[in-house]
Short mmCIF file of C-alpha atoms in Angstrom, two decimals:
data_model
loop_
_atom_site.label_atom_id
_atom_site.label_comp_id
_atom_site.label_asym_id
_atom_site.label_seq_id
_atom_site.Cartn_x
_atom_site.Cartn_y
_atom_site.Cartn_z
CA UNK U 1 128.44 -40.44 228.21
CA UNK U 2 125.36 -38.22 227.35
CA UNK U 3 124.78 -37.70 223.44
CA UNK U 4 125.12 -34.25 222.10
CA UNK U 5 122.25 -32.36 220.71
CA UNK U 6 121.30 -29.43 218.99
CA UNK U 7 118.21 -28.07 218.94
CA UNK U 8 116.83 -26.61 215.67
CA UNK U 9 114.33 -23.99 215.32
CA UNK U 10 111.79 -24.24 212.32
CA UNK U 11 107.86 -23.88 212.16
CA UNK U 12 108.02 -21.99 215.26
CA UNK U 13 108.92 -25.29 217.05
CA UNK U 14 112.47 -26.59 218.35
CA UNK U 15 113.32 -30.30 217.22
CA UNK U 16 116.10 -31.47 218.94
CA UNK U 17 118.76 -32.98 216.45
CA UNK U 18 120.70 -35.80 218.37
CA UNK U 19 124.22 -36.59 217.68
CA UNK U 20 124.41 -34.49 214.58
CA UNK U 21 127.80 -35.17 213.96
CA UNK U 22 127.08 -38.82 213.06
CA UNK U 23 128.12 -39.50 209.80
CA UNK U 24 125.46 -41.18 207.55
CA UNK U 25 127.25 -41.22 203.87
CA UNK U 26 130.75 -42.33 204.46
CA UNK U 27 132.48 -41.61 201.00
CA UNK U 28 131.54 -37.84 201.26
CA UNK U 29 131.27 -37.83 204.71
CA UNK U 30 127.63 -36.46 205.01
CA UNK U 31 126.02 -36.25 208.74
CA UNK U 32 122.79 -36.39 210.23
CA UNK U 33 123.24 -32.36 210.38
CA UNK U 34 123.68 -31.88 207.13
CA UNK U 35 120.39 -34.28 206.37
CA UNK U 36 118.82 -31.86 208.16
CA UNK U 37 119.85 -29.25 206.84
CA UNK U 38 119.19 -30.34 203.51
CA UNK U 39 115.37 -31.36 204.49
CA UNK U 40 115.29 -28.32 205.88
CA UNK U 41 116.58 -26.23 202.72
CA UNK U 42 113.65 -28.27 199.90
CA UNK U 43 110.98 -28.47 202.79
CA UNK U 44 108.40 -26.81 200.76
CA UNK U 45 108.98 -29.62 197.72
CA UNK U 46 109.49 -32.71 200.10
CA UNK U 47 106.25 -31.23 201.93
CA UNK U 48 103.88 -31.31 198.50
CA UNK U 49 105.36 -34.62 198.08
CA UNK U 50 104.86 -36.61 201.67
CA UNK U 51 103.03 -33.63 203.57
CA UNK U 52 99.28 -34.59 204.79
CA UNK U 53 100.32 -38.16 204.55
CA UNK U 54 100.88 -41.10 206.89
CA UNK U 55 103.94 -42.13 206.40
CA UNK U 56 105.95 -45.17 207.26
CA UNK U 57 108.90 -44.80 208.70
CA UNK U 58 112.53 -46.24 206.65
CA UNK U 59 114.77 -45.85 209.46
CA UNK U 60 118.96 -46.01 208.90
CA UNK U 61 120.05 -45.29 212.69
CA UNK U 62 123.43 -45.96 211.53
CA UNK U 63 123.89 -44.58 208.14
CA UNK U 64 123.27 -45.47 204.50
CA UNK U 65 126.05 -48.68 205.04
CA UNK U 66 123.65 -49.98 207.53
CA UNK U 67 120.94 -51.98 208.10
CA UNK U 68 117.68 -50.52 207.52
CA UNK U 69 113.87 -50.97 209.27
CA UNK U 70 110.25 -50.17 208.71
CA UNK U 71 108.25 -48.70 211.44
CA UNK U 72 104.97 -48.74 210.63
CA UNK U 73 103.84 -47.45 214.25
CA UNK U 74 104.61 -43.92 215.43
CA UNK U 75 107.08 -44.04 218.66
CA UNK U 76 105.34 -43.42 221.71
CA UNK U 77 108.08 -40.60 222.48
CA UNK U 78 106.99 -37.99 219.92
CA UNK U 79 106.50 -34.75 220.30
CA UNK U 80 102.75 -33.74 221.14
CA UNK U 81 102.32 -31.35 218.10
CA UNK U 82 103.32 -34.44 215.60
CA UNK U 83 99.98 -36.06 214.54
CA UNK U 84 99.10 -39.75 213.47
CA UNK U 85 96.47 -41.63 211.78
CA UNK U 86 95.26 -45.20 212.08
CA UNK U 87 95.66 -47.21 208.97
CA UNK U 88 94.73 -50.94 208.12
CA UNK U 89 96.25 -53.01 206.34
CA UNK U 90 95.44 -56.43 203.89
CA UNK U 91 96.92 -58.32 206.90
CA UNK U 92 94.04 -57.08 209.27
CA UNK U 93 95.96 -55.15 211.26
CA UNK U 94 95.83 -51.33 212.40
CA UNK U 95 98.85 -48.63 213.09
CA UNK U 96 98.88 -45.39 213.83
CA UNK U 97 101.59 -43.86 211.46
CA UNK U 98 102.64 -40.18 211.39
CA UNK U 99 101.64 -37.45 209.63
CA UNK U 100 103.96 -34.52 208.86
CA UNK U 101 102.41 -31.21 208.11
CA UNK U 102 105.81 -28.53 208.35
CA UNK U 103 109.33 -29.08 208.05
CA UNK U 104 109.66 -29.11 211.83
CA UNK U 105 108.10 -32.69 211.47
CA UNK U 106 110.71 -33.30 208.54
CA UNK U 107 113.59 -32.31 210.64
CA UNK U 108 111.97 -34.94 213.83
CA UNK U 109 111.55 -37.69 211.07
CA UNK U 110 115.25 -37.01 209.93
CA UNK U 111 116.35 -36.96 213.38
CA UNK U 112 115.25 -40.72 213.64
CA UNK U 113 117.28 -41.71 210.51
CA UNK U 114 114.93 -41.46 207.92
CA UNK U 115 117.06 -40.93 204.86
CA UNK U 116 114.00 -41.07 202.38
CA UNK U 117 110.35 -40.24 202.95
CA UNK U 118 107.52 -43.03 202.18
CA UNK U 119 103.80 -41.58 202.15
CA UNK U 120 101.15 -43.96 201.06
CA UNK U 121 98.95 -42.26 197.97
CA UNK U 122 96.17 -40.96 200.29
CA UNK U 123 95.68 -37.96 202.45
CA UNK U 124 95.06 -38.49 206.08
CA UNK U 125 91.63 -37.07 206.01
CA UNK U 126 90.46 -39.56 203.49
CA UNK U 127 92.25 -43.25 203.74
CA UNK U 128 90.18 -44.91 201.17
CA UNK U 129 90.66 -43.01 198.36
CA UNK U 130 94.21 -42.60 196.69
CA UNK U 131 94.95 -38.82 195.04
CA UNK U 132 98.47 -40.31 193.30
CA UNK U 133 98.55 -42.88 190.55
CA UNK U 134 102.18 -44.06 190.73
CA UNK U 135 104.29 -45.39 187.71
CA UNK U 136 107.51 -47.13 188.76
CA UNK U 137 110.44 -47.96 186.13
CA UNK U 138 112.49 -49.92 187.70
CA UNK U 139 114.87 -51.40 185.09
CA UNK U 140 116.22 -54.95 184.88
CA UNK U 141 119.33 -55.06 185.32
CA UNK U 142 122.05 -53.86 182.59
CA UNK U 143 119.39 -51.79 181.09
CA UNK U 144 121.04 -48.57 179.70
CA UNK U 145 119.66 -45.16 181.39
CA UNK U 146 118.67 -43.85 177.84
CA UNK U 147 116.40 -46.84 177.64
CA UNK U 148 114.59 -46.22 181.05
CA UNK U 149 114.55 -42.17 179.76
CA UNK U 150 112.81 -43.39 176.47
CA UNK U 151 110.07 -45.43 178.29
CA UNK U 152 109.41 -41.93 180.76
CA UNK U 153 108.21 -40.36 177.50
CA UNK U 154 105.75 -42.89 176.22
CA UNK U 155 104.13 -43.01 179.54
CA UNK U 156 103.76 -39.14 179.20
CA UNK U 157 101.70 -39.73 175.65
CA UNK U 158 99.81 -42.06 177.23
CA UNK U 159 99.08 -40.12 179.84
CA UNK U 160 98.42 -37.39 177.67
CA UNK U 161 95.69 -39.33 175.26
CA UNK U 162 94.45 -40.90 178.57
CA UNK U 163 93.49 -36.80 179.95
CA UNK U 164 96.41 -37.14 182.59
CA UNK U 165 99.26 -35.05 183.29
CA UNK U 166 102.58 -36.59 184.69
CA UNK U 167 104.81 -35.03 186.89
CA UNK U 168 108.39 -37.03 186.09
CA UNK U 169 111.42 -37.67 188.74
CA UNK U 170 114.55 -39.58 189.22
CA UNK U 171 114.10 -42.63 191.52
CA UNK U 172 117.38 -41.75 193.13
CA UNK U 173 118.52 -45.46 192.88
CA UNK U 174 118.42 -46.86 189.38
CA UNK U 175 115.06 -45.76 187.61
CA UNK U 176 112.59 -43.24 187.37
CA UNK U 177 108.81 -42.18 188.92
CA UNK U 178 105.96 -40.60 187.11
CA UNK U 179 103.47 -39.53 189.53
CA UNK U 180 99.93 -38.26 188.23
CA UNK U 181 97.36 -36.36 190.95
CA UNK U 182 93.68 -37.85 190.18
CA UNK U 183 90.62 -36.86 191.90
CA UNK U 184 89.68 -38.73 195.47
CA UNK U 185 87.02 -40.89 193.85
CA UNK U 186 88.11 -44.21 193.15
CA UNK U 187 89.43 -47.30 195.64
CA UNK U 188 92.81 -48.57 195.68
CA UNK U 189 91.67 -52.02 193.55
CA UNK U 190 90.41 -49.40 191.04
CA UNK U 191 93.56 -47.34 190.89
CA UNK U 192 96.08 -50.50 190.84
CA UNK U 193 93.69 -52.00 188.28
CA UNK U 194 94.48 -48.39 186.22
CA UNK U 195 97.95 -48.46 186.73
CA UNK U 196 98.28 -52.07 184.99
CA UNK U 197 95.61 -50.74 181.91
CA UNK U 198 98.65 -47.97 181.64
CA UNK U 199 101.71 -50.22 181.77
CA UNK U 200 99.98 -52.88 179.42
CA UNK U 201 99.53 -49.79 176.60
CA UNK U 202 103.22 -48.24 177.44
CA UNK U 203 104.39 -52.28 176.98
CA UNK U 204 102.02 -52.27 173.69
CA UNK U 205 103.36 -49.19 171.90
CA UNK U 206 106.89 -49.59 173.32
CA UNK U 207 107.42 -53.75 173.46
CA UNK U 208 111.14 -53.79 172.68
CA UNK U 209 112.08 -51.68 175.66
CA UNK U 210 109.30 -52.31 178.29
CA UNK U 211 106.95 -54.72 180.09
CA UNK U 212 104.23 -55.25 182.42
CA UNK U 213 105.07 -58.36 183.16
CA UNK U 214 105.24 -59.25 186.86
CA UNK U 215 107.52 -62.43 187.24
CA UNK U 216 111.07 -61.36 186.42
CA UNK U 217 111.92 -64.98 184.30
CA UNK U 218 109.99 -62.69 181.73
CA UNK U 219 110.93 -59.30 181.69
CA UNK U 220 112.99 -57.19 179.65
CA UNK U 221 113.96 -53.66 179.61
CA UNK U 222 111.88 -51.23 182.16
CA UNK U 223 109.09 -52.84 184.35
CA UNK U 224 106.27 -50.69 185.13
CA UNK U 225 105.75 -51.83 188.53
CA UNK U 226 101.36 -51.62 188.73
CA UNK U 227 101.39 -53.03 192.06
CA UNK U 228 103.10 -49.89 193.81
CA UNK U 229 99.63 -49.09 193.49
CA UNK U 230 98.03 -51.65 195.69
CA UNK U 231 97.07 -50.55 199.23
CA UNK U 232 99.78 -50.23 201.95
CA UNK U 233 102.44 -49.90 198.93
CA UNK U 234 105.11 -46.74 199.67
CA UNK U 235 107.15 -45.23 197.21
CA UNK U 236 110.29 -42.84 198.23
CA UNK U 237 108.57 -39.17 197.23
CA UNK U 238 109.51 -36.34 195.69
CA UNK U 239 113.00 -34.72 197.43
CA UNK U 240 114.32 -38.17 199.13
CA UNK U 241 117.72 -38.79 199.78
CA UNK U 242 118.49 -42.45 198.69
CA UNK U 243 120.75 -44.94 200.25
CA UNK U 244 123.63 -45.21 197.94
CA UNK U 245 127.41 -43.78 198.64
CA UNK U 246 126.55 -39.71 196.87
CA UNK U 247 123.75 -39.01 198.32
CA UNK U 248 121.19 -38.79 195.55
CA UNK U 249 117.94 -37.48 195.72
CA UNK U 250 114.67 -38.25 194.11
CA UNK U 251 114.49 -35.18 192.00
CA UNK U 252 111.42 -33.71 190.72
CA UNK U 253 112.15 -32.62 186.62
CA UNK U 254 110.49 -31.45 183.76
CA UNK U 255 109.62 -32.92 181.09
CA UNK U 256 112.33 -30.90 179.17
CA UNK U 257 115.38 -31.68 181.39
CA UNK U 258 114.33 -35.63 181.01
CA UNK U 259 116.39 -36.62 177.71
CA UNK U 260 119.58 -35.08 179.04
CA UNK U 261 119.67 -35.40 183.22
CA UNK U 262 121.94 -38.05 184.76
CA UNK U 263 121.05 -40.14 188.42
CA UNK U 264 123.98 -39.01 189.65
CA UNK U 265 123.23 -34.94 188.91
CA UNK U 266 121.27 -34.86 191.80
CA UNK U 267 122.55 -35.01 195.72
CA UNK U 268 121.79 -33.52 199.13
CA UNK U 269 125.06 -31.55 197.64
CA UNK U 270 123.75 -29.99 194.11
CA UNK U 271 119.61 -30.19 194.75
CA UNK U 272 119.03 -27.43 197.67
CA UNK U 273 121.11 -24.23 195.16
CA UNK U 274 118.73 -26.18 192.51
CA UNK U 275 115.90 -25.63 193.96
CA UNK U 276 116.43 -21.94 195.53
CA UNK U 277 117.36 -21.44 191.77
CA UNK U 278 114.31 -22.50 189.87
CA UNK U 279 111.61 -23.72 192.61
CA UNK U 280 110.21 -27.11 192.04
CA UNK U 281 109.58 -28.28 188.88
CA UNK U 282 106.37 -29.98 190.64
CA UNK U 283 104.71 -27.44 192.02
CA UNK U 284 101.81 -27.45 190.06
CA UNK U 285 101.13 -30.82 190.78
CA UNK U 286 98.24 -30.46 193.21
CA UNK U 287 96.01 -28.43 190.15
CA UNK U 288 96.62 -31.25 188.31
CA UNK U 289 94.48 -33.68 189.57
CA UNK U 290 92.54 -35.57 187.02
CA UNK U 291 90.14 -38.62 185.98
CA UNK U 292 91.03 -42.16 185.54
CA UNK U 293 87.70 -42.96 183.88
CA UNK U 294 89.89 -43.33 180.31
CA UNK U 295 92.39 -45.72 181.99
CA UNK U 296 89.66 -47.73 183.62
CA UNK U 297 87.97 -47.95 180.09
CA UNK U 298 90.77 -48.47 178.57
CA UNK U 299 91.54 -52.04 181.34
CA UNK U 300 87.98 -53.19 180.52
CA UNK U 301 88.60 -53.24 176.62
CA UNK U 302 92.07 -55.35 177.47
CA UNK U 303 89.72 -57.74 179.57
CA UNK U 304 87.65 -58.63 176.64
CA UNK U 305 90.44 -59.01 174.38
CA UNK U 306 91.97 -61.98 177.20
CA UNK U 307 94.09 -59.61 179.64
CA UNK U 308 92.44 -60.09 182.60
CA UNK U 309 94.28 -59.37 186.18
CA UNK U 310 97.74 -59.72 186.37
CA UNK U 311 99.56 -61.17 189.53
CA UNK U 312 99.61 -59.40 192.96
CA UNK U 313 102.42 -59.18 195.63
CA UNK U 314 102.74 -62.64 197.51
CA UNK U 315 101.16 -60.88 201.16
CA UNK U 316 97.92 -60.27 199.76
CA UNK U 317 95.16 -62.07 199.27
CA UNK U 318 94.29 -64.16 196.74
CA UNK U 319 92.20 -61.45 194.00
CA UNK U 320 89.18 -63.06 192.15
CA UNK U 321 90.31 -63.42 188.54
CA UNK U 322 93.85 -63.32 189.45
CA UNK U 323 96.23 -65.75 187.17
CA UNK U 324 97.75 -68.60 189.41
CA UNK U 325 101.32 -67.20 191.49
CA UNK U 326 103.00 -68.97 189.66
CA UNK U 327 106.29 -68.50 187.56
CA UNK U 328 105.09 -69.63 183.97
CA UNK U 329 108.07 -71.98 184.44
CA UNK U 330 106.54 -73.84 186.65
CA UNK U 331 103.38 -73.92 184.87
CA UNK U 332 104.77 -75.22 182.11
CA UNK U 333 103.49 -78.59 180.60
CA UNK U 334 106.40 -80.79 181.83
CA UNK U 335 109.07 -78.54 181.80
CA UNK U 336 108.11 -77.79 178.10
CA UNK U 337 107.31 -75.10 176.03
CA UNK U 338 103.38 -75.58 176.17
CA UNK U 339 101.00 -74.67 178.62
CA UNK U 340 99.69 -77.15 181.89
CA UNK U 341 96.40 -78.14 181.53
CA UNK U 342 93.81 -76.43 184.32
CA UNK U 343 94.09 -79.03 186.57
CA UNK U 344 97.99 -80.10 186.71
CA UNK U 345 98.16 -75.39 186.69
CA UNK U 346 95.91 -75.92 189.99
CA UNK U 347 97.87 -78.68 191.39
CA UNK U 348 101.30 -77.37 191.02
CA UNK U 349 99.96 -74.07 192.47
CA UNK U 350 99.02 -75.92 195.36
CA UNK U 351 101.93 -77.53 196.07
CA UNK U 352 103.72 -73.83 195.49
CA UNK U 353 102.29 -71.63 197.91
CA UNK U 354 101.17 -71.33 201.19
CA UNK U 355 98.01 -70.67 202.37
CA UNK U 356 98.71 -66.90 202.59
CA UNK U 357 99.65 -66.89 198.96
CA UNK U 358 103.67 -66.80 199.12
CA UNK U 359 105.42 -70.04 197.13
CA UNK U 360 106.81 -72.32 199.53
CA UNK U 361 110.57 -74.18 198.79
CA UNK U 362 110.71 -77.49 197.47
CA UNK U 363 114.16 -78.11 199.06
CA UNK U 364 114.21 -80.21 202.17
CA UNK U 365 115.18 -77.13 204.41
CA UNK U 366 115.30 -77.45 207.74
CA UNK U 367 115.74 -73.79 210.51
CA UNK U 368 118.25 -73.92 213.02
CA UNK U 369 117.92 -70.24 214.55
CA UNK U 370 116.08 -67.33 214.81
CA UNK U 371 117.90 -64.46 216.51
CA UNK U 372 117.82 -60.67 217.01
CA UNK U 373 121.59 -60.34 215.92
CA UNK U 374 123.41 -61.86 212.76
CA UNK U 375 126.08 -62.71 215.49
CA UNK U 376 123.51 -64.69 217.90
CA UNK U 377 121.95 -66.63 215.23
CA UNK U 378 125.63 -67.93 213.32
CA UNK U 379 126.13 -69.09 216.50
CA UNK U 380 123.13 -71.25 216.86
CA UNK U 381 124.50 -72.62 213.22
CA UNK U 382 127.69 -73.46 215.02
CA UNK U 383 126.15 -75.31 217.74
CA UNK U 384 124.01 -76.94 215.19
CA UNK U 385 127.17 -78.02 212.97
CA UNK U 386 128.86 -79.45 215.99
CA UNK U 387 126.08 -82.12 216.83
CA UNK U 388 126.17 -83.21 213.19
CA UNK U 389 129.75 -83.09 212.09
CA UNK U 390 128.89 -86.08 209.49
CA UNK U 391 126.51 -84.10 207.85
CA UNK U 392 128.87 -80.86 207.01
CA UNK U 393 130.96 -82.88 204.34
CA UNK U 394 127.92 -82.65 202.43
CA UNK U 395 126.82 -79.26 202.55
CA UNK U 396 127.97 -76.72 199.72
CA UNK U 397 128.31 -73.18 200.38
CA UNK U 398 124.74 -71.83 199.29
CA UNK U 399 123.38 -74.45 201.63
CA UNK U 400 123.87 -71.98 204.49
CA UNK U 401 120.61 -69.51 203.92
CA UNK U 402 120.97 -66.46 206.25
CA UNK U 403 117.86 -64.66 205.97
CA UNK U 404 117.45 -60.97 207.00
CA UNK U 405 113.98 -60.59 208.27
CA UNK U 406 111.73 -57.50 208.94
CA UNK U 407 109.83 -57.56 212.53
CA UNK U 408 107.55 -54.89 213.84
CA UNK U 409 110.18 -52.38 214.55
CA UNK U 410 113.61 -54.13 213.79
CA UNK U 411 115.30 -56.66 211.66
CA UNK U 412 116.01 -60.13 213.04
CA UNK U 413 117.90 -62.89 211.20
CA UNK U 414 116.91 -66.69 210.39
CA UNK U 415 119.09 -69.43 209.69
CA UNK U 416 118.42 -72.36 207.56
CA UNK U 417 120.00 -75.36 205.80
CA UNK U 418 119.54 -76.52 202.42
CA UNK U 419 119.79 -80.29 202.75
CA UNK U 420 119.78 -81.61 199.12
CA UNK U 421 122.87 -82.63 198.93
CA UNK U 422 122.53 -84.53 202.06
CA UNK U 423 121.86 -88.61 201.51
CA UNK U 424 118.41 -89.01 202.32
CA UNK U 425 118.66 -91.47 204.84
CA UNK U 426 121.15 -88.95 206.52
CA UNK U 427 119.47 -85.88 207.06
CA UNK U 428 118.76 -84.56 209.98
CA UNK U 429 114.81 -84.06 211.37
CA UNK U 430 114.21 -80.62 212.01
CA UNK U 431 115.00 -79.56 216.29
CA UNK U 432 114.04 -76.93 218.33
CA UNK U 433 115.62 -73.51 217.69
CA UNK U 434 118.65 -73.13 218.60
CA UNK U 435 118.30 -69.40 219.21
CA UNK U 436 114.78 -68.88 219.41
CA UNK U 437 113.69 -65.34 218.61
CA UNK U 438 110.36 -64.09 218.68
CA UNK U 439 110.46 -60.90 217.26
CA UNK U 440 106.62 -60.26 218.07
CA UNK U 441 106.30 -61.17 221.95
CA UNK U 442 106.18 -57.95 223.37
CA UNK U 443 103.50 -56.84 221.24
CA UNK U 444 101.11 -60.29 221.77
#
């Protein structure tokens, strides 16, 4: 049976909206028309926020309760008007990713299932230089709202005595964003490298209630996550709908609604009568743009005084100057409270990561499947329990690893067993797949 459209008219173009009854929040019963509708009624804020951008594309084809994938690579079947630019990435790779310029490209991208929008920090006409510094709170968890509220305002005064003006808004999930505009001058290294000068200070003049610290064994309160900053890092922007049961939406706020808004104030529901009733509280955002010259100063006097780089995100390359990846647990002297000397910190960083820079397990696991369904791949675990029914006895429960893995344009699953509790002389060697999924073979 053919699926229904509609075709909606906006920018002078018609998008054609496919199965728009399709319900995408169950609890209120939300559906890909009324995402629409609702991207359609804040397109001039979502626009300021993700507009001139390429954008990756956080596809939920079957609702928030679904599963979820990143398409880097525009779809071949888009309409001609829609443009793209190629990006690379740390990996070495290129993509062509989309570029939305009106809300008839907000109503195509919403069309595919995009609940939330996810622009990198540069404008297509210039990929090298970032025009958002991003600051990230994302709270640990059982951290109380007020506290995550309380840690927005000191990164506004630093901000402040650093020249900068922040533009706040609610995550939409648990925390909150502070972007600041700066002028196109300075790299992405440069720009992470201010971002982690500005969380060290916020940690500094707030300690009890935040941290810059990047392995979670030690932090507290509200991280500021610096490495949103690194190239190829998204963050949902201003006006996204989030995947949780209401609906909520990454709201742009003052500075003076801050100490008394709630998460859950703002949904596709309450935020489009908002915003017809007082605009968007970011639209001055783009005469904003400022130096980072203070911030920069500011991480070269934390150098000398012995804060050097801080850790980056397990895919990219190793950084000159970069502490070991290594959770200070590991590092430890022993198990102890002291430090490892150089040499046992190099060793046990060697036997912790991978060439690429992500730790590898010291259990003895062993991969029975790799499939393109959940389904296909507990299956190959079945077939895999039946030709070693001596072994299962042993097994506990969080022996069975089911691992939900991102391809190019899908998820795809991965099975492995944990076998620690297994006698040694017991344990299976590791066989061939059994499925065998390669989630990259069209594309070699």
């Amino acid at each position: 049976m053919p699926t229904r459209s509609e075709i909606v008219e906006v920018s002078g173009r018609q998008v054609a909206i496919t199965n728009p009854d399709k319900v995408f929040f169950a609890g209120p019963g939300y559906t890909k028309r009324d995402l629409v509708a609702y991207y359609m009624a804040v397109a001039d804020g979502a626009l300021r926020g993700a507009g001139g951008r390429p954008m990756a594309l956080k596809r939920y084809v079957n609702g928030a309760d679904g599963d979820f994938f990143f398409q880097k690579r525009a779809p071949d079947s888009r309409p001609e008007w829609l443009r793209t630019v190629e990006l690379s990435f740390p990996s070495g790779r290129t993509a062509d990713e989309i570029v939305i310029d009106d809300a008839a490209g907000l109503a195509w991208i919403a069309n595919l299932g995009c609940l939330d929008l996810n622009p990198h920090a540069v404008r297509a006409d210039d990929l090298d230089h970032p025009d958002e510094l991003r600051v990230d709170l994302d709270p640990v968890p059982g951290v109380p709202w007020d506290d995550i509220r309380r840690v927005a305002l000191v990164v506004r005064e630093v901000l402040e005595d650093m020249g900068l003006v922040g533009w706040p808004k609610t995550s939409g999930s648990r925390g909150i964003h502070v972007n600041v505009r700066t002028e196109r001058r300075w790299s992405f290294d440069e720009v992470r490298r201010a971002a982690l000068a500005l969380a060290r200070e916020v940690e500094r003049r707030a300690p009890a209630i935040a941290t810059s610290k990047w392995w979670k064994e030690e932090r507290h309160g509200v991280f500021l996550d610096y490495n949103q900053n690194a190239k190829d890092r998204t963050v949902a922007s201003a006006y996204s709908v989030r995947p949780v049961p209401d609906a909520r939406v990454s709201a742009p706020l003052t500075w003076d609604e801050l100490p008394a808004c709630e998460l859950g104030d703002f949904t596709i529901a309450t935020v489009p009568a908002r915003f017809a009733a007082i605009g968007d509280p970011a639209a001055g955002i783009d005469l904003a743009a400022g130096s980072i010259e203070k911030l920069l100063e500011l991480s070269a006097e934390q150098a000398k005084a012995g804060q050097g780089d801080a850790p980056w995100p397990p895919n990219y390359a190793k950084a000159p100057g970069e502490p070991p990846r290594v959770a200070p647990s590991r590092a430890r002297k022993g198990g102890g409270d002291g430090p490892a000397s150089p040499a046992k910190t190099a060793a046990s960083t060697a036997r912790t990561l991978s060439p690429t820079g992500r730790r590898t397990s010291k259990k003895p696991l062993i991969e029975i499947a790799r499939a393109a369904t959940k389904e296909d791949a507990l299956a190959g675990f079945e077939r895999w329990r039946s030709r070693h029914q001596d072994v299962v006895p042993h097994l506990e429960t969080a022996d069975l690893l089911v691992d939900s893995m991102r391809g190019r344009f899908t998820l795809w699953y991965r099975i492995r067993v944990n076998l620690e509790h297994v006698p040694v002389a017991e344990r299976p060697a590791q066989e061939p797949l059994d499925a065998d999924y390669d989630p990259w073979a069209e594309f070699r």
